[in-house]
Short mmCIF file of C-alpha atoms in Angstrom, two decimals:
data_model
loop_
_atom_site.label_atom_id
_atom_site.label_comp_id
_atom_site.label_asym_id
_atom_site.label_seq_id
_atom_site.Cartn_x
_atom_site.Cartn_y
_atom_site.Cartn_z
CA UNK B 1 76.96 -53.84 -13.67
CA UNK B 2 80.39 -52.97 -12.02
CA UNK B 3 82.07 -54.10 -8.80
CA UNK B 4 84.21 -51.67 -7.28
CA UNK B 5 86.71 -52.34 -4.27
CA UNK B 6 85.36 -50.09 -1.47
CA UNK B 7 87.17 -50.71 2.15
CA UNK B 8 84.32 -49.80 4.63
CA UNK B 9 86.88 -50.06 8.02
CA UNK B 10 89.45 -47.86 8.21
CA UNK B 11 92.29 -47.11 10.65
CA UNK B 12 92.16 -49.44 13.38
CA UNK B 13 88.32 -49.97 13.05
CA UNK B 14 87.13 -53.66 13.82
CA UNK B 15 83.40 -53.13 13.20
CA UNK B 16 81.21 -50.57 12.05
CA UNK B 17 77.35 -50.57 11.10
CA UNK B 18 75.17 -49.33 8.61
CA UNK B 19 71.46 -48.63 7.87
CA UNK B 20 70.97 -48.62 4.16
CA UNK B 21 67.57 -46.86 2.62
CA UNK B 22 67.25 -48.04 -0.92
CA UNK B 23 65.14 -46.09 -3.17
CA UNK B 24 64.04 -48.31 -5.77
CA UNK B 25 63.42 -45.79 -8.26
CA UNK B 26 66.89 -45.02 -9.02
CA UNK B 27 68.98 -48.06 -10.50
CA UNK B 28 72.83 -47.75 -9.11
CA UNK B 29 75.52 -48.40 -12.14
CA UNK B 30 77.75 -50.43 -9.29
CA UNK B 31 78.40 -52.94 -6.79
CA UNK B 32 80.89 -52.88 -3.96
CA UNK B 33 82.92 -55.81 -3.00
CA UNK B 34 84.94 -55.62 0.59
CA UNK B 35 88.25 -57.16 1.90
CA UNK B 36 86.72 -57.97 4.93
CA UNK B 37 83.69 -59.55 6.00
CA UNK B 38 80.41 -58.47 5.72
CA UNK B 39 76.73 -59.15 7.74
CA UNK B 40 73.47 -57.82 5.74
CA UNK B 41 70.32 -58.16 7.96
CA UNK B 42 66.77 -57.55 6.10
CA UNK B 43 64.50 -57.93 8.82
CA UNK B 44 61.61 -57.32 6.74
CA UNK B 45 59.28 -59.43 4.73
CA UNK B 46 60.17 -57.91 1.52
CA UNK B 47 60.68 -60.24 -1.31
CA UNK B 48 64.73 -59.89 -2.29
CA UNK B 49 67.15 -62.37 -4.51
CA UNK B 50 70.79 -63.10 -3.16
CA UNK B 51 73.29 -63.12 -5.74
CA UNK B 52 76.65 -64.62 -4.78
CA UNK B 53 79.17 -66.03 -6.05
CA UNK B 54 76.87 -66.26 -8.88
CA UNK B 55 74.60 -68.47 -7.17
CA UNK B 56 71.47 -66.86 -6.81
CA UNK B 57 68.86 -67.54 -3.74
CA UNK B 58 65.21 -65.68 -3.43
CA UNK B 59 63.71 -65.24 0.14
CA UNK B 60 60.47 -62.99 1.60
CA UNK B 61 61.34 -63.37 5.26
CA UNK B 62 63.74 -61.70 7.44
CA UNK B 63 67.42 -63.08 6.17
CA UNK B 64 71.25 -62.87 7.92
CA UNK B 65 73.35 -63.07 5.56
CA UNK B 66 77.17 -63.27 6.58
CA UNK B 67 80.10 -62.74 3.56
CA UNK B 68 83.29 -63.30 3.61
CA UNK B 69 86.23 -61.40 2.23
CA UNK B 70 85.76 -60.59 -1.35
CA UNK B 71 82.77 -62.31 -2.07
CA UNK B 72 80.58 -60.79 -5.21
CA UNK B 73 77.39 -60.23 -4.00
CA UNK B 74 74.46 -58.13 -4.83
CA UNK B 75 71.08 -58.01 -2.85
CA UNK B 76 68.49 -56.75 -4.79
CA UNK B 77 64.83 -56.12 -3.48
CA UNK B 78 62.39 -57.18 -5.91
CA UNK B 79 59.11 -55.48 -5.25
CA UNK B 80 59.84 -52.29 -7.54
CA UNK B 81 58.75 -48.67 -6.65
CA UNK B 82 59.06 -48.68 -3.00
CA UNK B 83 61.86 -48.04 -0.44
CA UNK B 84 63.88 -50.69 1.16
CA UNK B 85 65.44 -50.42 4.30
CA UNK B 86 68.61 -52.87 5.61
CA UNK B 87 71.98 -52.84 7.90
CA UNK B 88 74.87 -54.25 7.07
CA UNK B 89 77.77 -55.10 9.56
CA UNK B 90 81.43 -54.80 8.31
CA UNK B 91 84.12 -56.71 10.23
CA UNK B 92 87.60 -57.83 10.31
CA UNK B 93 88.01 -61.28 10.22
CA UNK B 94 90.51 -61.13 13.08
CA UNK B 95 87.73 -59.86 14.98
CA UNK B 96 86.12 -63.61 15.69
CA UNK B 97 89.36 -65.40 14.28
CA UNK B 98 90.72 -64.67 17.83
CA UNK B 99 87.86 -65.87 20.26
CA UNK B 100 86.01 -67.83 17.29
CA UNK B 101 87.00 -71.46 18.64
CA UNK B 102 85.97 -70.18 22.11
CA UNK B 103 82.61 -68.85 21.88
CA UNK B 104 81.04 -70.07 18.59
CA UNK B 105 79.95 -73.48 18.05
CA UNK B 106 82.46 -75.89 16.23
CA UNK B 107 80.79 -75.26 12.62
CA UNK B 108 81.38 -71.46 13.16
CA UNK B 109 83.89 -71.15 9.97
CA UNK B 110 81.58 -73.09 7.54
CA UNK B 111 79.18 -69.98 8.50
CA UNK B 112 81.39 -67.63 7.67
CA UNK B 113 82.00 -68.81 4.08
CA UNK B 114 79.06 -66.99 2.55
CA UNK B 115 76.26 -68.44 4.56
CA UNK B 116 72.03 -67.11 4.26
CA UNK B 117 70.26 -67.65 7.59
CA UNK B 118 66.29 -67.40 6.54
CA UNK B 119 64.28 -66.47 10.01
CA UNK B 120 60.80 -66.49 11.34
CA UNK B 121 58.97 -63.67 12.26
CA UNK B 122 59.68 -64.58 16.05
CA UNK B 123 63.17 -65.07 15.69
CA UNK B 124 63.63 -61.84 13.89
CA UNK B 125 61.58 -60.28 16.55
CA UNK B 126 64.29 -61.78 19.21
CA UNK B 127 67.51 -60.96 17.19
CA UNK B 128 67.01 -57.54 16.02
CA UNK B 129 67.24 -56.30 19.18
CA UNK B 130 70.86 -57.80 19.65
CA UNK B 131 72.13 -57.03 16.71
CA UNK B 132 71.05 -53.12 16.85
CA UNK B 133 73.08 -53.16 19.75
CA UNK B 134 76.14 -53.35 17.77
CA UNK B 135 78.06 -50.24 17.56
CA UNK B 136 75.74 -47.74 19.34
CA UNK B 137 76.86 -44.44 19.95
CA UNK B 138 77.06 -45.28 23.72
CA UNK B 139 79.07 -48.60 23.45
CA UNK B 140 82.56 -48.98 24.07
CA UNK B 141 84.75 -51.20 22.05
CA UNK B 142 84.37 -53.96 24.52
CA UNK B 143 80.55 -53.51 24.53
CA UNK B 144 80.42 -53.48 20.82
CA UNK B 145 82.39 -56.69 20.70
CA UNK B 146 80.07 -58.64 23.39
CA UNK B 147 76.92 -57.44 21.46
CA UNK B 148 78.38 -58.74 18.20
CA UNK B 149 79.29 -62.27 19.47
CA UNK B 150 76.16 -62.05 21.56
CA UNK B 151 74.60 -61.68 17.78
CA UNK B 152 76.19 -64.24 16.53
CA UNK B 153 75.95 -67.27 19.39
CA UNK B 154 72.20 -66.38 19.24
CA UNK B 155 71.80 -66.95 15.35
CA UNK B 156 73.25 -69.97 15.13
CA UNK B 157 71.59 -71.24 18.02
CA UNK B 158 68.32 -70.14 16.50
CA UNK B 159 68.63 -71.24 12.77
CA UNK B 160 69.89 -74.92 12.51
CA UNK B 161 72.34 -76.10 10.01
CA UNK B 162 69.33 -77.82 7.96
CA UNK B 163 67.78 -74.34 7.46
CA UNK B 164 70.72 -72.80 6.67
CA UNK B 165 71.83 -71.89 2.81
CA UNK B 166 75.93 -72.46 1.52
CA UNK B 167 75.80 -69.91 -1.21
CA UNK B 168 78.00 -70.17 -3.82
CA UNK B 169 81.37 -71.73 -3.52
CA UNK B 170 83.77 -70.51 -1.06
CA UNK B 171 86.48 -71.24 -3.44
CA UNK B 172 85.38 -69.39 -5.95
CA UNK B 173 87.80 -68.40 -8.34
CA UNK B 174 87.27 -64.64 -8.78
CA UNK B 175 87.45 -64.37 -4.75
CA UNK B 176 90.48 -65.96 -4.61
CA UNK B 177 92.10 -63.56 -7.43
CA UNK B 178 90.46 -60.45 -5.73
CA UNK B 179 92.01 -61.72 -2.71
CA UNK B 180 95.59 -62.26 -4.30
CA UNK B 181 95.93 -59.02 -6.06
CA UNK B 182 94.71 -57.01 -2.46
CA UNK B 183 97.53 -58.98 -1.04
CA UNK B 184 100.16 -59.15 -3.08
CA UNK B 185 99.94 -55.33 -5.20
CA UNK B 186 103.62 -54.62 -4.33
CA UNK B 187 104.69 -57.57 -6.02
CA UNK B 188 102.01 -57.58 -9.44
CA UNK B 189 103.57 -55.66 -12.60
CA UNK B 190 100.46 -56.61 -14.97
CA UNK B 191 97.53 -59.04 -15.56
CA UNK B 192 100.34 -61.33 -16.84
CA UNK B 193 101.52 -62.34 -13.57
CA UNK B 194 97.97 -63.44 -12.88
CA UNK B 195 97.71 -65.55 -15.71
CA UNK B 196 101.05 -67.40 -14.94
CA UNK B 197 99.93 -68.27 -11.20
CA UNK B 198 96.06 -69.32 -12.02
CA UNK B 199 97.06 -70.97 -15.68
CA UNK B 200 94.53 -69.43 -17.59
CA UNK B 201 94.90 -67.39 -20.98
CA UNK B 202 94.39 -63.44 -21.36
CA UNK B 203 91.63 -64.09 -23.34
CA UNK B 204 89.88 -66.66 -20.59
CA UNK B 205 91.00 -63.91 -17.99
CA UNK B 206 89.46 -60.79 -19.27
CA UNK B 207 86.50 -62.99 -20.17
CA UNK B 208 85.63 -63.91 -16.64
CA UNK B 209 86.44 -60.42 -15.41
CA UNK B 210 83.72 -58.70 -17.35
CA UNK B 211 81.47 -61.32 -16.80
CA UNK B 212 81.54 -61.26 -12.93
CA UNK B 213 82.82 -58.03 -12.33
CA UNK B 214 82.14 -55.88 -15.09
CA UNK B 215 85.50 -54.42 -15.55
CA UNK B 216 89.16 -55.80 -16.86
CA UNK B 217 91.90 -56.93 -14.76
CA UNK B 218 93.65 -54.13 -15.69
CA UNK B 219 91.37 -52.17 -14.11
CA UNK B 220 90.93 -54.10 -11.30
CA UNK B 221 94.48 -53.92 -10.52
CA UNK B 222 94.29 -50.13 -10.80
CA UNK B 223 91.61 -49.45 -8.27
CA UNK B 224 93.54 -52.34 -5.91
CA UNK B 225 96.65 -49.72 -5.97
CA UNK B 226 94.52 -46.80 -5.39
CA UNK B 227 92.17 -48.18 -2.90
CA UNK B 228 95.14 -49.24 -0.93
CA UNK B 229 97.44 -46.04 -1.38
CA UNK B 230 94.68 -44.17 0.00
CA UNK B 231 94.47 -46.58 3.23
CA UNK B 232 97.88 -46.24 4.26
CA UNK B 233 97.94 -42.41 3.09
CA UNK B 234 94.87 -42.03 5.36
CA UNK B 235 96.00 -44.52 8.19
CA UNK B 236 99.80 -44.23 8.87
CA UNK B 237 102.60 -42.03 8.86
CA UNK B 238 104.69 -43.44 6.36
CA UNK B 239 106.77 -42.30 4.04
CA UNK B 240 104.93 -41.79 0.52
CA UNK B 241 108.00 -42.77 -1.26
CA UNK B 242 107.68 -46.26 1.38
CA UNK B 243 103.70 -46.02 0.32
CA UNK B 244 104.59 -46.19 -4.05
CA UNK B 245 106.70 -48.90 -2.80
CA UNK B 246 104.43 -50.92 -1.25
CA UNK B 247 101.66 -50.02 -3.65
CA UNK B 248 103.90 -51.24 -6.96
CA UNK B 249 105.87 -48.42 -8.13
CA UNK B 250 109.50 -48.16 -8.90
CA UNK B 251 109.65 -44.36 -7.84
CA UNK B 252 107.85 -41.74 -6.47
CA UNK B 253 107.04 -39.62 -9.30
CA UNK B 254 105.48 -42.05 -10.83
CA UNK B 255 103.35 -43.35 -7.57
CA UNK B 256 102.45 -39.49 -7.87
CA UNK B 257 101.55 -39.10 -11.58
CA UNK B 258 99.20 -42.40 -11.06
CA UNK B 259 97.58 -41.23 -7.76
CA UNK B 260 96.28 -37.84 -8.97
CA UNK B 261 95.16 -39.62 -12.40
CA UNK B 262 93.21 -41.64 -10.39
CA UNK B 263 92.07 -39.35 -7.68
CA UNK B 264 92.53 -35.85 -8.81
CA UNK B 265 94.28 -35.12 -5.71
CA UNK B 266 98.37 -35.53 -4.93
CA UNK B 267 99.18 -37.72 -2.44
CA UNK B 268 100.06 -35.09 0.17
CA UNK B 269 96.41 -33.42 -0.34
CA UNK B 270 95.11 -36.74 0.66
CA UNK B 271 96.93 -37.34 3.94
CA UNK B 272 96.08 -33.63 5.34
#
């Protein structure tokens, strides 16, 4: 299975909703993994496993589940044959960084580090309203903010730390380079420079790669320049020759050669 870099918020977007229908019967060939943070709600009693981090959890009740930035996760519904239904919340971490201390209880960061909040029936029947508040057509961006942190005072005064699940480690090391290559593209020539600043071998590298992600650094690296060429392409008025700069390239004709290998497209078909 493959994780590919997919940025769900674009522009100037701070949160955005989702209702996913998942038909069973047809097995997807990839993941997605997000530079921002993520909330999947199943608020039914279907029996699914958590992976993250590679740490997997099971669960048949309603579940919150809140990711953070670049965490590899896959939740998988287990009772075959059948369609599944779920949201999913994607948000900047700015968003709560700013009012976080303010209106969230102390613990609120430990939460955010890949944390699965199981829930009653009742409780579900309580939040669900709240959180399909979030983003409705009607809301303003205020509103849409005060149902969100509505959302999320009520589930952590509803689930206690005891019932809560840490899943996986928040320092995990593939998040971290994920993290470090979406950061730093302008700066990385190859996989080399990743295996000077984590101090790990091309062979122990490409090993892990495949093994979490399903796909080489290389590649990894490759999608990181697209994915992020198309956001500021998309997004702001730059300059492309100030875009294949920030993206990694020396020039602009080679920013362009790369770009339509990759997309099919030039860079100018893109921004229209």
């Amino acid at each position: 299975m493959k994780y590919l870099l997919f940025d769900r918020l674009s522009g100037e977007e701070t949160l955005k909703v989702r209702h996913n229908v998942t038909d069973l019967f047809v097995e997807s060939d990839h993941h997605d993994y997000h530079p921002h943070c993520e909330i999947y709600y199943n608020n039914s009693t279907q029996a699914q496993a958590y992976l993250i981090n590679n740490q997997l959890i099971h669960g048949n009740t309603p579940t919150v589940v809140i990711l953070s930035p670049f965490a590899i996760h896959n939740m998988t519904p287990q009772q075959k044959g059948v369609t599944f239904e779920s949201w999913v919340l994607h948000f900047r971490s700015a968003t709560v960084e700013r009012v976080g201390d303010e209106l969230l209880p102390p613990d609120w960061r430990v939460c955010f580090s890949n944390c699965v909040f199981p829930l009653t029936e009742e409780q579900n029947r309580r939040l669900f309203p709240i959180f399909s508040r979030i983003c409705a057509p009607e809301n303003s961006e205020r509103e849409n903010r005060a149902w969100f942190f509505l959302f999320l005072t009520t589930l952590f005064e509803m689930v206690p730390a005891g019932s809560r699940i840490h899943a996986g480690e928040s320092d995990f090391f593939i998040s971290n380079i994920l993290s470090y290559i979406y950061g730093n593209i302008a700066s990385i020539r190859s996989t080399k420079d990743l295996c000077v600043r984590y101090h790990c071998s091309q062979s122990t590298l490409d090993r892990n790669f495949h093994r979490y992600l399903g796909l080489s650094p290389h590649q990894i690296i490759v999608d990181c320049r697209t994915a992020r060429a198309i956001d500021y392409l998309k997004n702001t008025a730059l300059p492309i020759a100030r875009i294949a700069e920030l993206c990694g390239f020396t020039t602009e004709y080679y920013f362009y050669v790369f770009f339509k290998s990759q997309t099919g497209k030039t860079p100018s078909q893109v921004r229209k």
